[in-house]
């Protein structure tokens, strides 16, 4: 097969000698063919590829390590990132390389970031052919002419068949995701879950970009049709509606998961989407549904009929974390450039299982930083193994597992950019109303969409607002197409005293969680903890 690679920058020149056949930058048909010949998956409907990730059907955040070297000692948030010694990493690299000798590998040279001024040139080396297809979808693909001069800034090596030795390599288990930021290498072993490749690149960008004044964001983004300057970003953890609410057919999709906010505007880090498929339906999300029968789409851990190859979107017997990975251009309203202007609207999505928060609230820049650092939501059934009902949780910056620097670094960047560019910031609750989980009901999706539409078109900001007595943010008194009572959560509860007690409990949870940031932030943000 054609080898599309810079001859001066092969794996051999990087010290990976003695490997079997190395396949550089194969295109999708060749990768699918290789995966099938190697028995890695099943050819599905429309030429999609059905695969299993084996024992691990999700990420392993506790097995992620950062090599503790003098150059990064003062920059890493060590309370959130497990350390590995340089000696442990060196032993892991040597042992992994010895294991890799004589085995075939697949290389993809790709870009992390649609903005050439800030993109990361990254090489991803995978033992599994289908991992090569996955990461080719997820990152941005250079033109063939660019590959002849491509020089990787960082290299990710993923070898699932190698198992780490905790005692020898200084890691927690046989699964290891180890980032050596000074050596510019990431080693992944012991897990076949492909998402580790994608999130490793996100973690790198989360480390690199803040020093350039660029805000890395775990968010989706879109812009108005024909108006890239009318952009919006949507922060939110799994289960809050981030992908669904940003995929507005009336707006252009910039991306569904990871973006940067630079001095020129926002840009997608990725070239594809990694969507959950559990309970996916053509009626609710037709375009995502249709990608499951398009050529090369990677279908992970889904149950299918062995004769008809029909997928069962309701069957979670393997995992509730079933997913599909596909290139962004499989979505008809996706942006060709993956670029947008400075966001006019910043939306933070939360799923409040307590039934306390209003369906939408307007935040000041200081309040935006407070809620961004809090990252409050509820884990809902299907997002993690063992979660069968909503569980309140705080995940700082709406993506703590991918944050190598302290949260205040990202929080300050966001606050400053919101203030400088005059963005309206909104907290949107897609959780419960009329009571907590078990008593109340889920926020009506039609109301959420109506409120978001009004926020994005500017009409909501022109209306009358009241100050919330619990959190101090502004809540609209009315909105077209939304019952006024829904905008005041206390009025939706039959037992008003029960609401007051629940609200006081949630405010206390916020304040207690926020104590960990108090000595690192300004007084105006601290004041938000008091309502």
Coordinates of C-alpha atoms in Angstrom, one line a residue:
X1 CA 0.0 0.0 0.0
X2 CA 1.1 3.6 -0.7
X3 CA 3.2 5.0 2.1
X4 CA 2.2 8.7 2.5
X5 CA 4.8 10.0 5.0
X6 CA 7.7 12.4 5.5
X7 CA 10.7 10.1 4.8
X8 CA 12.8 12.1 7.3
X9 CA 10.2 11.5 10.1
X10 CA 9.3 7.8 10.1
X11 CA 8.8 5.7 13.3
X12 CA 12.3 4.4 12.9
X13 CA 13.8 7.9 13.1
X14 CA 11.8 8.3 16.4
X15 CA 13.5 5.3 17.9
X16 CA 10.8 2.7 17.2
X17 CA 13.0 0.2 15.4
X18 CA 12.3 -3.5 14.7
X19 CA 8.6 -3.3 14.1
X20 CA 6.8 -5.4 11.6
X21 CA 5.0 -3.8 8.7
X22 CA 4.1 -0.1 9.4
X23 CA 1.2 1.3 7.4
X24 CA 1.4 5.1 7.1
X25 CA -1.7 7.2 6.6
X26 CA -4.0 4.7 5.0
X27 CA -7.3 6.0 3.7
X28 CA -10.6 4.8 4.9
X29 CA -11.2 1.9 2.4
X30 CA -7.7 0.5 3.1
X31 CA -8.2 0.7 6.8
X32 CA -11.6 -1.0 6.8
X33 CA -10.1 -3.8 4.6
X34 CA -7.2 -4.3 6.9
X35 CA -9.5 -4.4 10.0
X36 CA -11.7 -7.0 8.4
X37 CA -8.7 -9.1 7.2
X38 CA -7.3 -9.0 10.8
X39 CA -10.6 -10.1 12.3
X40 CA -11.0 -6.9 14.2
X41 CA -14.6 -6.3 13.4
X42 CA -17.7 -7.0 11.2
X43 CA -18.7 -5.1 8.0
X44 CA -22.0 -3.5 8.9
X45 CA -24.9 -2.0 7.0
X46 CA -23.7 0.6 4.4
X47 CA -20.1 -0.3 5.0
X48 CA -19.9 0.7 8.6
X49 CA -17.6 -1.2 10.9
X50 CA -18.9 -3.0 14.0
X51 CA -16.2 -3.4 16.7
X52 CA -15.9 -4.4 20.3
X53 CA -13.6 -2.7 22.7
X54 CA -13.3 -5.8 24.9
X55 CA -13.1 -5.6 28.6
X56 CA -13.1 -1.8 28.8
X57 CA -16.1 -0.1 27.4
X58 CA -15.3 3.4 28.6
X59 CA -12.3 5.5 29.6
X60 CA -10.1 4.6 32.5
X61 CA -9.4 8.1 34.1
X62 CA -7.8 6.7 37.2
X63 CA -5.1 5.0 35.0
X64 CA -4.0 8.3 33.5
X65 CA -0.6 9.6 34.6
X66 CA 1.5 12.6 33.9
X67 CA 5.3 12.2 34.1
X68 CA 6.6 14.5 36.9
X69 CA 9.6 16.3 35.4
X70 CA 11.1 19.7 36.5
X71 CA 9.7 21.4 33.4
X72 CA 6.0 20.7 34.3
X73 CA 6.3 20.5 38.1
X74 CA 4.7 23.9 38.8
X75 CA 2.2 23.7 35.9
X76 CA 0.2 20.5 36.6
X77 CA -2.8 20.2 38.9
X78 CA -1.4 17.2 40.8
X79 CA -4.5 16.7 42.9
X80 CA -6.3 15.8 39.7
X81 CA -3.5 14.1 37.8
X82 CA -1.6 11.0 39.1
X83 CA 2.2 11.4 38.8
X84 CA 4.6 8.9 37.2
X85 CA 8.4 9.1 37.6
X86 CA 10.6 9.6 34.5
X87 CA 12.2 6.3 35.4
X88 CA 8.8 4.5 35.4
X89 CA 8.0 6.0 32.0
X90 CA 11.4 5.0 30.6
X91 CA 10.9 1.4 31.7
X92 CA 7.3 1.4 30.3
X93 CA 8.6 2.7 27.0
X94 CA 11.4 0.2 26.8
X95 CA 9.2 -2.7 27.7
X96 CA 6.4 -1.6 25.4
X97 CA 8.9 -1.2 22.5
X98 CA 10.3 -4.7 23.1
X99 CA 6.7 -6.1 23.0
X100 CA 6.0 -4.2 19.8
X101 CA 9.0 -5.6 17.8
X102 CA 7.9 -7.7 14.9
X103 CA 4.2 -6.6 15.1
X104 CA 2.4 -4.6 12.5
X105 CA 1.3 -1.0 13.3
X106 CA -0.8 1.7 11.8
X107 CA 0.2 5.4 11.7
X108 CA -2.0 8.5 11.2
X109 CA -0.4 11.9 10.9
X110 CA -3.2 14.4 11.8
X111 CA -4.0 17.9 13.1
X112 CA -5.6 18.7 16.4
X113 CA -7.4 22.0 15.7
X114 CA -9.0 23.7 12.7
X115 CA -7.1 26.9 13.2
X116 CA -3.6 26.6 11.6
X117 CA -2.3 29.2 14.0
X118 CA -3.0 26.9 17.0
X119 CA -3.3 23.4 15.7
X120 CA -1.2 20.5 17.0
X121 CA 0.6 18.2 14.6
X122 CA 0.1 14.8 16.2
X123 CA 1.1 11.3 15.1
X124 CA -1.0 8.4 16.4
X125 CA 0.5 4.9 16.3
X126 CA -2.0 2.1 16.8
X127 CA -1.8 -1.7 17.1
X128 CA -5.4 -2.0 16.0
X129 CA -6.4 -1.0 12.4
X130 CA -9.8 0.1 13.5
X131 CA -8.2 2.5 16.1
X132 CA -6.5 4.1 13.1
X133 CA -9.9 4.6 11.4
X134 CA -11.4 6.0 14.6
X135 CA -8.7 8.6 15.1
X136 CA -8.7 9.5 11.4
X137 CA -12.4 10.4 11.8
X138 CA -11.9 12.2 15.1
X139 CA -8.9 14.5 14.2
X140 CA -8.4 16.7 11.2
X141 CA -6.9 15.2 8.1
X142 CA -4.0 16.9 6.3
X143 CA -4.0 17.0 2.5
X144 CA -1.8 14.4 0.8
X145 CA 0.6 17.1 -0.2
X146 CA 1.0 18.1 3.4
X147 CA 2.0 14.7 4.6
X148 CA 5.3 14.8 2.7
X149 CA 6.5 17.5 5.0
X150 CA 4.6 16.6 8.2
X151 CA 6.7 16.7 11.4
X152 CA 4.9 15.3 14.5
X153 CA 5.0 17.6 17.5
X154 CA 3.6 14.9 19.8
X155 CA 3.4 11.1 19.3
X156 CA 0.8 8.8 20.8
X157 CA 1.5 5.1 20.8
X158 CA -1.4 2.8 21.6
X159 CA -0.6 -0.9 22.1
X160 CA -3.6 -2.7 23.9
X161 CA -1.9 -6.1 23.9
X162 CA 0.8 -4.9 26.2
X163 CA 0.0 -4.9 29.9
X164 CA 1.7 -2.5 32.3
X165 CA 3.4 -3.7 35.5
X166 CA 2.4 -1.4 38.3
X167 CA 5.4 -2.2 40.4
X168 CA 7.9 -1.7 37.6
X169 CA 6.3 1.1 35.7
X170 CA 4.9 3.2 38.6
X171 CA 1.3 3.0 37.5
X172 CA -2.0 1.8 39.1
X173 CA -2.9 -1.2 37.0
X174 CA -2.1 -3.1 33.7
X175 CA -4.0 -0.2 32.0
X176 CA -1.9 2.9 31.6
X177 CA -2.3 6.2 29.8
X178 CA 1.0 8.0 30.4
X179 CA 1.8 11.6 29.2
X180 CA 5.4 12.7 29.1
X181 CA 5.0 16.3 28.2
X182 CA 8.7 17.1 28.0
X183 CA 9.4 14.0 25.8
X184 CA 6.3 14.8 23.8
X185 CA 5.0 11.3 23.9
X186 CA 1.9 9.5 25.2
X187 CA 1.9 5.8 25.8
X188 CA -1.4 3.8 26.1
X189 CA -1.6 0.2 26.9
X190 CA -3.9 -2.5 28.3
X191 CA -7.2 -1.1 26.9
X192 CA -8.9 -1.3 23.5
X193 CA -11.2 1.6 24.3
X194 CA -10.6 4.0 21.4
X195 CA -11.7 7.1 23.2
X196 CA -8.4 7.2 25.1
X197 CA -6.7 8.3 21.8
X198 CA -9.1 11.2 21.3
X199 CA -9.0 12.4 24.9
X200 CA -5.2 12.2 25.0
X201 CA -5.1 14.9 22.2
X202 CA -7.7 17.0 24.1
X203 CA -5.5 16.8 27.2
X204 CA -2.5 17.9 25.3
X205 CA -4.3 20.9 23.9
X206 CA -5.7 21.7 27.4
X207 CA -2.0 21.9 28.5
X208 CA -0.5 23.8 25.6
X209 CA -3.2 26.4 24.6
X210 CA -3.6 28.4 27.8
X211 CA 0.0 29.6 27.6
X212 CA -1.0 31.1 24.2
X213 CA -4.0 32.8 25.6
X214 CA -6.4 30.3 24.0
X215 CA -9.2 28.8 26.0
X216 CA -9.6 25.0 25.4
X217 CA -13.2 24.0 26.0
X218 CA -15.1 20.7 26.5
X219 CA -18.1 22.0 24.6
X220 CA -20.2 21.8 21.4
X221 CA -20.5 24.9 19.1
X222 CA -22.6 26.2 16.3
X223 CA -23.3 29.5 14.5
X224 CA -26.2 31.1 12.6
X225 CA -26.6 30.2 8.9
X226 CA -24.5 32.6 6.9
X227 CA -23.2 34.3 10.0
X228 CA -20.1 32.7 11.4
X229 CA -19.7 35.7 13.7
X230 CA -23.0 34.8 15.4
X231 CA -21.6 31.8 17.3
X232 CA -22.6 29.9 20.4
X233 CA -20.8 27.3 22.6
X234 CA -22.5 24.7 24.8
X235 CA -20.7 23.3 27.8
X236 CA -22.1 20.2 29.4
X237 CA -21.3 16.7 30.7
X238 CA -22.8 13.5 29.3
X239 CA -26.6 13.5 29.7
X240 CA -27.2 17.2 29.7
X241 CA -28.1 17.5 26.1
X242 CA -24.9 19.1 24.7
X243 CA -24.9 17.2 21.4
X244 CA -28.6 17.2 21.0
X245 CA -29.2 20.9 21.7
X246 CA -26.2 22.1 19.6
X247 CA -27.4 20.0 16.6
X248 CA -30.0 22.6 15.7
X249 CA -31.0 22.2 12.0
X250 CA -31.5 26.0 11.8
X251 CA -27.8 26.6 12.7
X252 CA -24.5 25.4 11.3
X253 CA -22.7 22.8 13.5
X254 CA -19.0 23.7 14.2
X255 CA -18.4 20.7 16.3
X256 CA -19.9 18.5 19.1
X257 CA -17.3 18.1 21.8
X258 CA -14.0 20.0 21.8
X259 CA -13.1 23.6 20.8
X260 CA -10.7 26.5 21.4
X261 CA -11.4 30.2 21.8
X262 CA -8.5 32.3 20.5
X263 CA -8.0 36.0 19.7
X264 CA -9.7 35.3 16.4
X265 CA -12.8 33.3 17.6
X266 CA -13.6 29.7 18.2
X267 CA -12.4 26.6 16.3
X268 CA -13.1 22.9 16.5
X269 CA -10.3 20.7 17.6
X270 CA -11.7 17.7 15.8
X271 CA -12.7 16.5 12.3
X272 CA -15.5 14.2 13.5
X273 CA -18.1 13.3 16.1
X274 CA -18.2 10.5 18.7
X275 CA -21.9 10.2 19.5
X276 CA -23.7 8.0 22.0
X277 CA -26.1 5.6 20.3
X278 CA -28.0 4.1 23.2
X279 CA -31.7 4.7 22.5
X280 CA -30.8 6.7 19.4
X281 CA -33.8 7.1 17.0
X282 CA -34.3 8.4 13.5
X283 CA -37.2 10.5 14.7
X284 CA -35.3 12.4 17.5
X285 CA -31.9 12.7 15.8
X286 CA -32.2 11.7 12.2
X287 CA -28.7 12.8 11.0
X288 CA -26.8 11.0 13.7
X289 CA -29.0 8.0 13.2
X290 CA -28.2 7.9 9.5
X291 CA -24.4 8.0 10.1
X292 CA -24.7 4.5 11.5
X293 CA -25.2 3.1 8.0
X294 CA -22.6 5.2 6.2
X295 CA -19.2 3.9 5.0
X296 CA -16.5 3.7 7.5
X297 CA -18.5 4.8 10.6
X298 CA -17.1 3.0 13.6
X299 CA -19.9 1.3 15.7
X300 CA -18.7 0.5 19.2
X301 CA -20.1 -2.3 21.4
X302 CA -23.6 -2.4 19.9
X303 CA -25.6 -5.6 19.7
X304 CA -26.6 -6.5 16.2
X305 CA -28.5 -9.3 14.4
X306 CA -25.8 -11.7 13.0
X307 CA -27.9 -12.4 9.8
X308 CA -29.5 -9.0 8.9
X309 CA -26.8 -6.9 10.6
X310 CA -29.5 -4.6 12.0
X311 CA -28.4 -2.7 15.1
X312 CA -30.3 -2.8 18.3
X313 CA -30.3 0.7 19.7
X314 CA -32.0 -0.2 22.9
X315 CA -29.9 -3.2 24.0
X316 CA -27.3 -2.1 26.6
X317 CA -26.3 -5.7 27.6
X318 CA -22.7 -5.0 26.5
X319 CA -22.7 -1.4 27.9
X320 CA -24.9 1.6 28.0
X321 CA -21.9 3.6 26.6
X322 CA -22.5 2.4 23.0
X323 CA -21.1 4.9 20.4
X324 CA -20.5 5.7 16.8
X325 CA -17.6 7.7 15.4
X326 CA -17.8 9.4 12.0
X327 CA -16.4 12.3 10.1
X328 CA -18.0 15.7 10.6
X329 CA -19.0 16.0 6.9
X330 CA -21.5 13.2 7.4
X331 CA -23.7 15.8 9.1
X332 CA -25.4 17.9 6.4
X333 CA -25.3 21.3 8.3
X334 CA -21.7 20.9 9.5
X335 CA -19.3 23.8 8.9
X336 CA -16.8 23.3 6.2
X337 CA -14.2 25.4 8.0
X338 CA -15.0 24.4 11.6
X339 CA -14.4 28.0 12.5
X340 CA -16.6 30.7 14.1
X341 CA -16.4 34.2 15.6
X342 CA -16.2 35.1 19.2
X343 CA -19.4 33.5 20.7
X344 CA -22.2 35.9 21.3
X345 CA -23.7 33.3 23.7
X346 CA -22.0 30.9 26.1
X347 CA -24.4 28.2 27.4
X348 CA -23.7 26.0 30.4
X349 CA -25.9 22.9 30.5
X350 CA -26.7 21.2 33.7
X351 CA -29.0 18.4 34.7
X352 CA -30.3 19.3 38.2
X353 CA -31.9 16.2 39.8
X354 CA -32.8 18.4 42.9
X355 CA -35.4 20.4 40.9
X356 CA -34.1 23.7 42.2
X357 CA -32.5 25.5 39.3
X358 CA -34.6 27.4 36.8
X359 CA -34.7 26.3 33.1
X360 CA -32.5 29.2 32.2
X361 CA -30.6 32.0 34.0
X362 CA -28.3 34.8 32.8
X363 CA -24.8 34.9 34.4
X364 CA -22.4 37.8 34.9
X365 CA -18.7 37.0 34.0
X366 CA -17.9 36.3 37.6
X367 CA -21.0 34.0 38.0
X368 CA -19.9 32.3 34.8
X369 CA -16.5 31.5 36.2
X370 CA -18.2 30.3 39.4
X371 CA -20.5 27.9 37.6
X372 CA -17.8 26.9 35.2
X373 CA -15.5 25.9 38.1
X374 CA -18.4 24.2 39.9
X375 CA -19.4 22.1 36.8
X376 CA -22.6 20.9 38.6
X377 CA -24.8 18.3 37.0
X378 CA -26.2 14.9 37.8
X379 CA -24.9 11.7 36.4
X380 CA -27.8 10.1 34.7
X381 CA -28.5 6.4 33.9
X382 CA -26.3 5.2 31.1
X383 CA -23.4 7.5 31.4
X384 CA -21.4 5.3 33.8
X385 CA -21.6 1.6 34.8
X386 CA -23.7 1.2 37.9
X387 CA -25.6 4.5 37.6
X388 CA -29.3 3.7 37.5
X389 CA -30.7 7.0 38.7
X390 CA -29.5 10.6 38.7
X391 CA -26.6 11.3 41.1
X392 CA -25.6 15.0 41.8
X393 CA -22.0 15.6 41.0
X394 CA -19.4 18.4 40.4
X395 CA -16.9 18.1 37.5
X396 CA -14.9 21.3 37.3
X397 CA -14.7 23.0 34.0
X398 CA -17.3 20.4 32.7
X399 CA -14.3 18.1 32.0
X400 CA -12.0 17.5 35.1
X401 CA -10.5 14.3 33.8
X402 CA -8.9 16.2 30.8
X403 CA -7.6 19.2 32.8
X404 CA -3.8 19.0 33.4
X405 CA -3.6 22.6 34.7
X406 CA -5.4 24.0 37.8
X407 CA -9.1 24.8 37.1
X408 CA -8.6 28.5 37.8
X409 CA -6.4 28.8 34.8
X410 CA -9.3 27.8 32.5
X411 CA -11.9 29.7 34.7
X412 CA -9.9 33.0 34.4
X413 CA -9.5 32.6 30.7
X414 CA -13.3 32.1 30.2
X415 CA -14.3 35.0 32.5
X416 CA -11.9 37.3 30.7
X417 CA -13.0 36.3 27.2
X418 CA -16.7 36.6 28.2
X419 CA -16.1 40.1 29.6
X420 CA -13.8 41.3 26.7
X421 CA -16.1 40.2 23.9
X422 CA -19.5 41.0 25.6
X423 CA -20.8 37.4 25.4
X424 CA -24.1 36.7 27.1
X425 CA -23.7 33.7 29.4
X426 CA -26.6 31.3 30.2
X427 CA -27.1 28.5 32.7
X428 CA -29.6 26.0 31.3
X429 CA -31.1 23.3 33.4
X430 CA -32.3 20.2 31.5
X431 CA -33.0 18.3 34.7
X432 CA -36.1 18.2 36.9
X433 CA -38.9 20.6 37.6
X434 CA -41.9 20.5 40.0
X435 CA -39.9 18.4 42.4
X436 CA -36.7 16.4 42.7
X437 CA -36.0 13.2 40.8
X438 CA -38.7 10.7 41.8
X439 CA -41.3 13.4 42.5
X440 CA -41.0 16.0 39.7
X441 CA -40.7 15.6 36.0
X442 CA -38.0 16.1 33.4
X443 CA -37.8 19.6 32.0
X444 CA -39.8 19.7 28.8
X445 CA -37.5 19.6 25.8
X446 CA -39.8 22.0 23.9
X447 CA -39.4 24.6 26.6
X448 CA -35.6 24.2 26.6
X449 CA -35.4 24.6 22.9
X450 CA -37.7 27.7 23.0
X451 CA -35.6 29.3 25.7
X452 CA -32.4 28.6 23.8
X453 CA -33.8 30.0 20.6
X454 CA -34.8 33.2 22.4
X455 CA -31.3 33.4 24.0
X456 CA -29.5 32.9 20.8
X457 CA -31.6 35.3 18.7
X458 CA -31.2 38.0 21.4
X459 CA -34.9 38.4 22.3
X460 CA -34.5 36.8 25.7
X461 CA -31.9 39.3 26.8
X462 CA -34.3 42.2 26.1
X463 CA -37.0 41.0 28.4
X464 CA -37.6 41.6 32.2
X465 CA -35.5 39.6 34.7
X466 CA -35.8 38.8 38.4
X467 CA -32.9 38.0 40.8
X468 CA -32.8 34.4 42.0
X469 CA -32.8 34.5 45.9
X470 CA -30.6 31.4 46.1
X471 CA -27.9 31.9 43.6
X472 CA -28.1 35.6 42.8
X473 CA -28.3 35.2 39.0
X474 CA -30.9 36.7 36.8
X475 CA -33.9 34.7 35.6
X476 CA -36.3 35.8 32.8
X477 CA -39.8 36.5 34.0
X478 CA -41.4 35.4 30.7
X479 CA -40.5 33.9 27.3
X480 CA -42.5 33.2 24.2
X481 CA -43.8 29.7 24.1
X482 CA -42.9 28.9 27.8
X483 CA -45.3 29.0 30.7
X484 CA -44.3 31.7 33.2
X485 CA -44.7 29.2 36.1
X486 CA -41.9 27.1 34.6
X487 CA -39.4 30.0 34.9
X488 CA -39.9 30.1 38.7
X489 CA -39.1 26.6 40.0
X490 CA -40.5 27.3 43.5
X491 CA -43.9 27.9 41.9
X492 CA -43.8 24.4 40.2
X493 CA -43.5 22.7 43.6
X494 CA -46.6 21.8 45.5
X495 CA -44.8 22.0 48.8
X496 CA -43.0 25.4 48.8
X497 CA -41.3 24.7 52.2
X498 CA -39.8 21.5 50.7
X499 CA -38.5 23.5 47.8
X500 CA -36.8 26.0 50.2
X501 CA -35.2 23.2 52.1
X502 CA -34.0 21.6 48.9
X503 CA -32.6 24.9 47.5
X504 CA -30.7 25.6 50.8
X505 CA -29.2 22.1 50.6
X506 CA -28.1 22.7 47.0
X507 CA -26.6 26.1 47.7
X508 CA -24.6 24.5 50.6
X509 CA -23.4 21.8 48.3
X510 CA -22.1 24.4 45.8
X511 CA -20.4 26.5 48.6
X512 CA -18.8 23.4 50.1
X513 CA -17.5 22.2 46.8
X514 CA -16.2 25.7 45.9
X515 CA -14.0 26.0 49.0
X516 CA -11.2 24.1 47.2
X517 CA -10.8 27.1 44.8
X518 CA -11.3 30.0 47.3
X519 CA -7.6 30.8 47.8
X520 CA -6.9 30.9 44.0
X521 CA -9.6 33.3 42.8
X522 CA -10.8 36.9 43.0
X523 CA -13.3 38.2 45.5
X524 CA -16.0 38.8 42.9
X525 CA -16.1 35.1 42.1
X526 CA -15.9 34.1 45.8
X527 CA -19.0 36.3 46.4
X528 CA -21.0 34.1 44.0
X529 CA -20.8 31.3 46.5
X530 CA -22.9 33.4 48.8
X531 CA -25.7 33.9 46.3

